[in-house]
JSON list of C-alpha atoms in Angstrom, two decimals:
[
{"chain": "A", "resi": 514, "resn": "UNK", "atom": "CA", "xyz": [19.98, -63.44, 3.74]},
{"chain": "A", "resi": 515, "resn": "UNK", "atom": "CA", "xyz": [21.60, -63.61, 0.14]},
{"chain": "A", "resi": 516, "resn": "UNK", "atom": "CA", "xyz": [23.86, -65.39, -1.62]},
{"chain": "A", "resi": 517, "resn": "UNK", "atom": "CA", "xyz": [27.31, -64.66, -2.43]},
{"chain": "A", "resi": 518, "resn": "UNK", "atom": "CA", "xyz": [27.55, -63.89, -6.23]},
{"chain": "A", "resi": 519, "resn": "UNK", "atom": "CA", "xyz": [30.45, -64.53, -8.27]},
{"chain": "A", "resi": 520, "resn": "UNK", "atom": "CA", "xyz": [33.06, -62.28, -8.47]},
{"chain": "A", "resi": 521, "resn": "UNK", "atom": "CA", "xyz": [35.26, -62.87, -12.07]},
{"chain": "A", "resi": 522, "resn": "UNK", "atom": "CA", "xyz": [37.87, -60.50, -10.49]},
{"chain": "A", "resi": 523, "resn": "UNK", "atom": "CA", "xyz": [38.73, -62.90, -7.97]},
{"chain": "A", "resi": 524, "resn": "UNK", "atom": "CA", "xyz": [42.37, -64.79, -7.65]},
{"chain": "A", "resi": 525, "resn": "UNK", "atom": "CA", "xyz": [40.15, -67.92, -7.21]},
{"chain": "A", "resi": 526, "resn": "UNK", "atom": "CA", "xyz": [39.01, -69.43, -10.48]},
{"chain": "A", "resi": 527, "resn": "UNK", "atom": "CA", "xyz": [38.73, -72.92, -9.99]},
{"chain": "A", "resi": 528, "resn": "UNK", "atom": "CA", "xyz": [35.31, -73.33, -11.50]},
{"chain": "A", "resi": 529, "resn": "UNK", "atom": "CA", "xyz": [36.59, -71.43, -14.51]},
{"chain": "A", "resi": 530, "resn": "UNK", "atom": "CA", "xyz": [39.24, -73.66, -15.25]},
{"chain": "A", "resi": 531, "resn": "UNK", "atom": "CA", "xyz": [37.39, -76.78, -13.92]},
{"chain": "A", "resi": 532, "resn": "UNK", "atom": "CA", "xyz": [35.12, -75.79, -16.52]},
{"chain": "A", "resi": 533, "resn": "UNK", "atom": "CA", "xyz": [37.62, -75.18, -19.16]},
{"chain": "A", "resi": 534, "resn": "UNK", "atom": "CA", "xyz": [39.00, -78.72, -18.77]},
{"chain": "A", "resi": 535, "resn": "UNK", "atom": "CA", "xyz": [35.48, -80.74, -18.99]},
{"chain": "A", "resi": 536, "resn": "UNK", "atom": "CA", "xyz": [34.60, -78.91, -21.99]},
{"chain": "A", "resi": 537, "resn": "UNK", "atom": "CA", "xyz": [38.20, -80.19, -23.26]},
{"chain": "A", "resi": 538, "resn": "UNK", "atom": "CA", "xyz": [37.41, -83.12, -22.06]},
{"chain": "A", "resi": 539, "resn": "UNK", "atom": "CA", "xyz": [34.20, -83.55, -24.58]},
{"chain": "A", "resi": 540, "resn": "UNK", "atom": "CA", "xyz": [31.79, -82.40, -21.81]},
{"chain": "A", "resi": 541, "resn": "UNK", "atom": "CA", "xyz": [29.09, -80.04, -22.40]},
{"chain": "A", "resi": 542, "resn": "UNK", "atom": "CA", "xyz": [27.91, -77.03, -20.52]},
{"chain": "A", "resi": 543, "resn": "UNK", "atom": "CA", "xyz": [23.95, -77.07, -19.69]},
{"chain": "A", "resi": 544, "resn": "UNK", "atom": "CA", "xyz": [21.86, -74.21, -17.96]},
{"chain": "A", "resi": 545, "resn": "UNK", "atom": "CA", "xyz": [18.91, -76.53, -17.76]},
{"chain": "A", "resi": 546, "resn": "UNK", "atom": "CA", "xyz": [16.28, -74.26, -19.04]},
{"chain": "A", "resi": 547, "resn": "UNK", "atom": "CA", "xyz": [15.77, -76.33, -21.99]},
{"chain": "A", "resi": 548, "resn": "UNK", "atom": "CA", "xyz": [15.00, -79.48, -19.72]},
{"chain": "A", "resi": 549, "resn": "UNK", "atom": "CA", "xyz": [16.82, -82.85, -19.71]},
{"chain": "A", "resi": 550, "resn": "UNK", "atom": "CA", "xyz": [19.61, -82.73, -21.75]},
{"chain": "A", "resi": 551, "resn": "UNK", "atom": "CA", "xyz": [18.97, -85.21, -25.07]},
{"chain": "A", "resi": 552, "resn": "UNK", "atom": "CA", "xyz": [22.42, -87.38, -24.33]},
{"chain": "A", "resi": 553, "resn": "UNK", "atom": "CA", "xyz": [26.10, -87.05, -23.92]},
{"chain": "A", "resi": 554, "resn": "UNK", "atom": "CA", "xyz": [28.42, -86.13, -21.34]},
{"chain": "A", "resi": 555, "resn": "UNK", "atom": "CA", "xyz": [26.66, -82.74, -19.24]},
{"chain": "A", "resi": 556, "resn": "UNK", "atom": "CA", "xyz": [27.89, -80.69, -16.43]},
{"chain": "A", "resi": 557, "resn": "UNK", "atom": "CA", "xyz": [25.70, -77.68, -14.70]},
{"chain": "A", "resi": 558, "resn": "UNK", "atom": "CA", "xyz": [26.75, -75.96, -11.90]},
{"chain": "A", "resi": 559, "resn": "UNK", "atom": "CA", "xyz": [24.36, -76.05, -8.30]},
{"chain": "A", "resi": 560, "resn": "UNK", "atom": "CA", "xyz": [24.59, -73.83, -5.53]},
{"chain": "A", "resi": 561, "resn": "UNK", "atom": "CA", "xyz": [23.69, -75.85, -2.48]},
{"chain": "A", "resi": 562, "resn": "UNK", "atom": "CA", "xyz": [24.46, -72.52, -0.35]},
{"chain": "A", "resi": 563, "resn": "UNK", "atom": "CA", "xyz": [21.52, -70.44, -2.34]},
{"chain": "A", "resi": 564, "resn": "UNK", "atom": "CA", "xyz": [18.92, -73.54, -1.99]},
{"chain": "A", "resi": 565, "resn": "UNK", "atom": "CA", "xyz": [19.59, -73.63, 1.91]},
{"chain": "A", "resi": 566, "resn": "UNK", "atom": "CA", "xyz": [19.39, -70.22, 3.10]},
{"chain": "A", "resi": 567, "resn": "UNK", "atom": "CA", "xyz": [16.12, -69.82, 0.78]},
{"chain": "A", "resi": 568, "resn": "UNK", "atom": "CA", "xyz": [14.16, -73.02, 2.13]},
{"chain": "A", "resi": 569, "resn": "UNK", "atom": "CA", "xyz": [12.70, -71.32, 5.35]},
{"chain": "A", "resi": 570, "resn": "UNK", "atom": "CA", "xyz": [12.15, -74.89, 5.98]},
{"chain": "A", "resi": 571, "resn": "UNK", "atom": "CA", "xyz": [15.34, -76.00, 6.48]},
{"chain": "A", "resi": 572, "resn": "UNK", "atom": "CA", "xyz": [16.03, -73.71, 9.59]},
{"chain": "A", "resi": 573, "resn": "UNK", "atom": "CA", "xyz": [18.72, -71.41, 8.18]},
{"chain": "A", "resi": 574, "resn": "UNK", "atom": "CA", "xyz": [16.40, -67.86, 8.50]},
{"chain": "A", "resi": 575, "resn": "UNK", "atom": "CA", "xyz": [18.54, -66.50, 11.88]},
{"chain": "A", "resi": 576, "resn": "UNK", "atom": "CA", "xyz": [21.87, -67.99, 11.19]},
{"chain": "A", "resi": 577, "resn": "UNK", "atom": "CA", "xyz": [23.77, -69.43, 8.24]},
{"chain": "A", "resi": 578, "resn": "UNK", "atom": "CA", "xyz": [24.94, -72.65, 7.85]},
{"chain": "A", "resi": 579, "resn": "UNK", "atom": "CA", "xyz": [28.06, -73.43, 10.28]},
{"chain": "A", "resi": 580, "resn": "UNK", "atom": "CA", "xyz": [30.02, -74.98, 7.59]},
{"chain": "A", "resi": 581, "resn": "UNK", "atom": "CA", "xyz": [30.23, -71.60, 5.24]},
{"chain": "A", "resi": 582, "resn": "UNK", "atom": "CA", "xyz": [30.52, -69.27, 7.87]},
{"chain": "A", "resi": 583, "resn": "UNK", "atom": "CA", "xyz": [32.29, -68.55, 11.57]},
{"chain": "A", "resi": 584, "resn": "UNK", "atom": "CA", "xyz": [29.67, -68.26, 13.85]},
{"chain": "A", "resi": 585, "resn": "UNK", "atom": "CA", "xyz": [29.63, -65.09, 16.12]},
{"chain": "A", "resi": 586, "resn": "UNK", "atom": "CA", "xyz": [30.30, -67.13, 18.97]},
{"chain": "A", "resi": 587, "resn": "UNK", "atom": "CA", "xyz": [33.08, -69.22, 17.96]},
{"chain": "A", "resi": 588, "resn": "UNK", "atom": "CA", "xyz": [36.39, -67.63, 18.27]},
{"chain": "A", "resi": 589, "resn": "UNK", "atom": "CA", "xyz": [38.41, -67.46, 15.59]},
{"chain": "A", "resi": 590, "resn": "UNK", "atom": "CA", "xyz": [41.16, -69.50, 17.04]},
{"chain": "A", "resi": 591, "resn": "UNK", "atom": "CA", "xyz": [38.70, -72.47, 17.76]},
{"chain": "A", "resi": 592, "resn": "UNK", "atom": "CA", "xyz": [36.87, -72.12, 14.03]},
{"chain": "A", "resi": 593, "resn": "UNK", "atom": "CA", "xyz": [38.50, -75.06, 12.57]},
{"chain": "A", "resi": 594, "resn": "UNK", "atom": "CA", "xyz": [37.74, -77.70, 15.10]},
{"chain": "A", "resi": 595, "resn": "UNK", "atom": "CA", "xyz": [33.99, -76.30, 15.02]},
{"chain": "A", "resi": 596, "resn": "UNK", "atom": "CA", "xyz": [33.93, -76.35, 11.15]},
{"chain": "A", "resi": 597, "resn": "UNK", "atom": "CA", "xyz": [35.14, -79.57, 11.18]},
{"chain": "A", "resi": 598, "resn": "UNK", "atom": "CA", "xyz": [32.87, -80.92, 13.40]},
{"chain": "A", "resi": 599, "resn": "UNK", "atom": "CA", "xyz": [29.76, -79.72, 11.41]},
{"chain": "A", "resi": 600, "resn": "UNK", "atom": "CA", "xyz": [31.29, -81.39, 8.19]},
{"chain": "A", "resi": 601, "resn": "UNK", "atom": "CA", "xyz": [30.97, -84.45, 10.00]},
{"chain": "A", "resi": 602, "resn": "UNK", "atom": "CA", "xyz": [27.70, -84.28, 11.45]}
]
């Protein structure tokens, strides 16, 4: 499995201007390869998706997690209620 990479064609560019507005805002962008950040307001980006289908551990190595994807076996017209259902355990 891989993760979905980010596309800066794409209409949707919420984290863009999510970004945009914290940085505004007096927040700082941090990549966290120099460590803990020495103060101030900080915002990095995480990936939850990438972290679950790479821990083999976590049980994700045959199918992906319901909540990002329609399942093979749930028809489209029924995704929703299954969706939703995962989202709340």
């Amino acid at each position: 499995m891989s993760a979905n990479s980010t596309n800066q064609s794409s209409p949707r560019q919420a984290g863009v201007l999510l970004r945009k507005r914290l940085e505004e805002s007096g927040w700082s962008y941090d990549d966290g390869r120099g460590g803990l950040p020495a103060g101030g307001l900080v915002f990095y980006e995480c990936y939850p998706y990438t972290t679950l289908v790479g821990a083999a551990e976590l049980g994700f190595d045959q199918e992906r997690p319901t909540y990002k994807r329609r399942p093979a076996r749930a028809p489209t017209a029924q995704w929703r209620a299954v969706r939703a259902r995962s989202a709340t355990g």
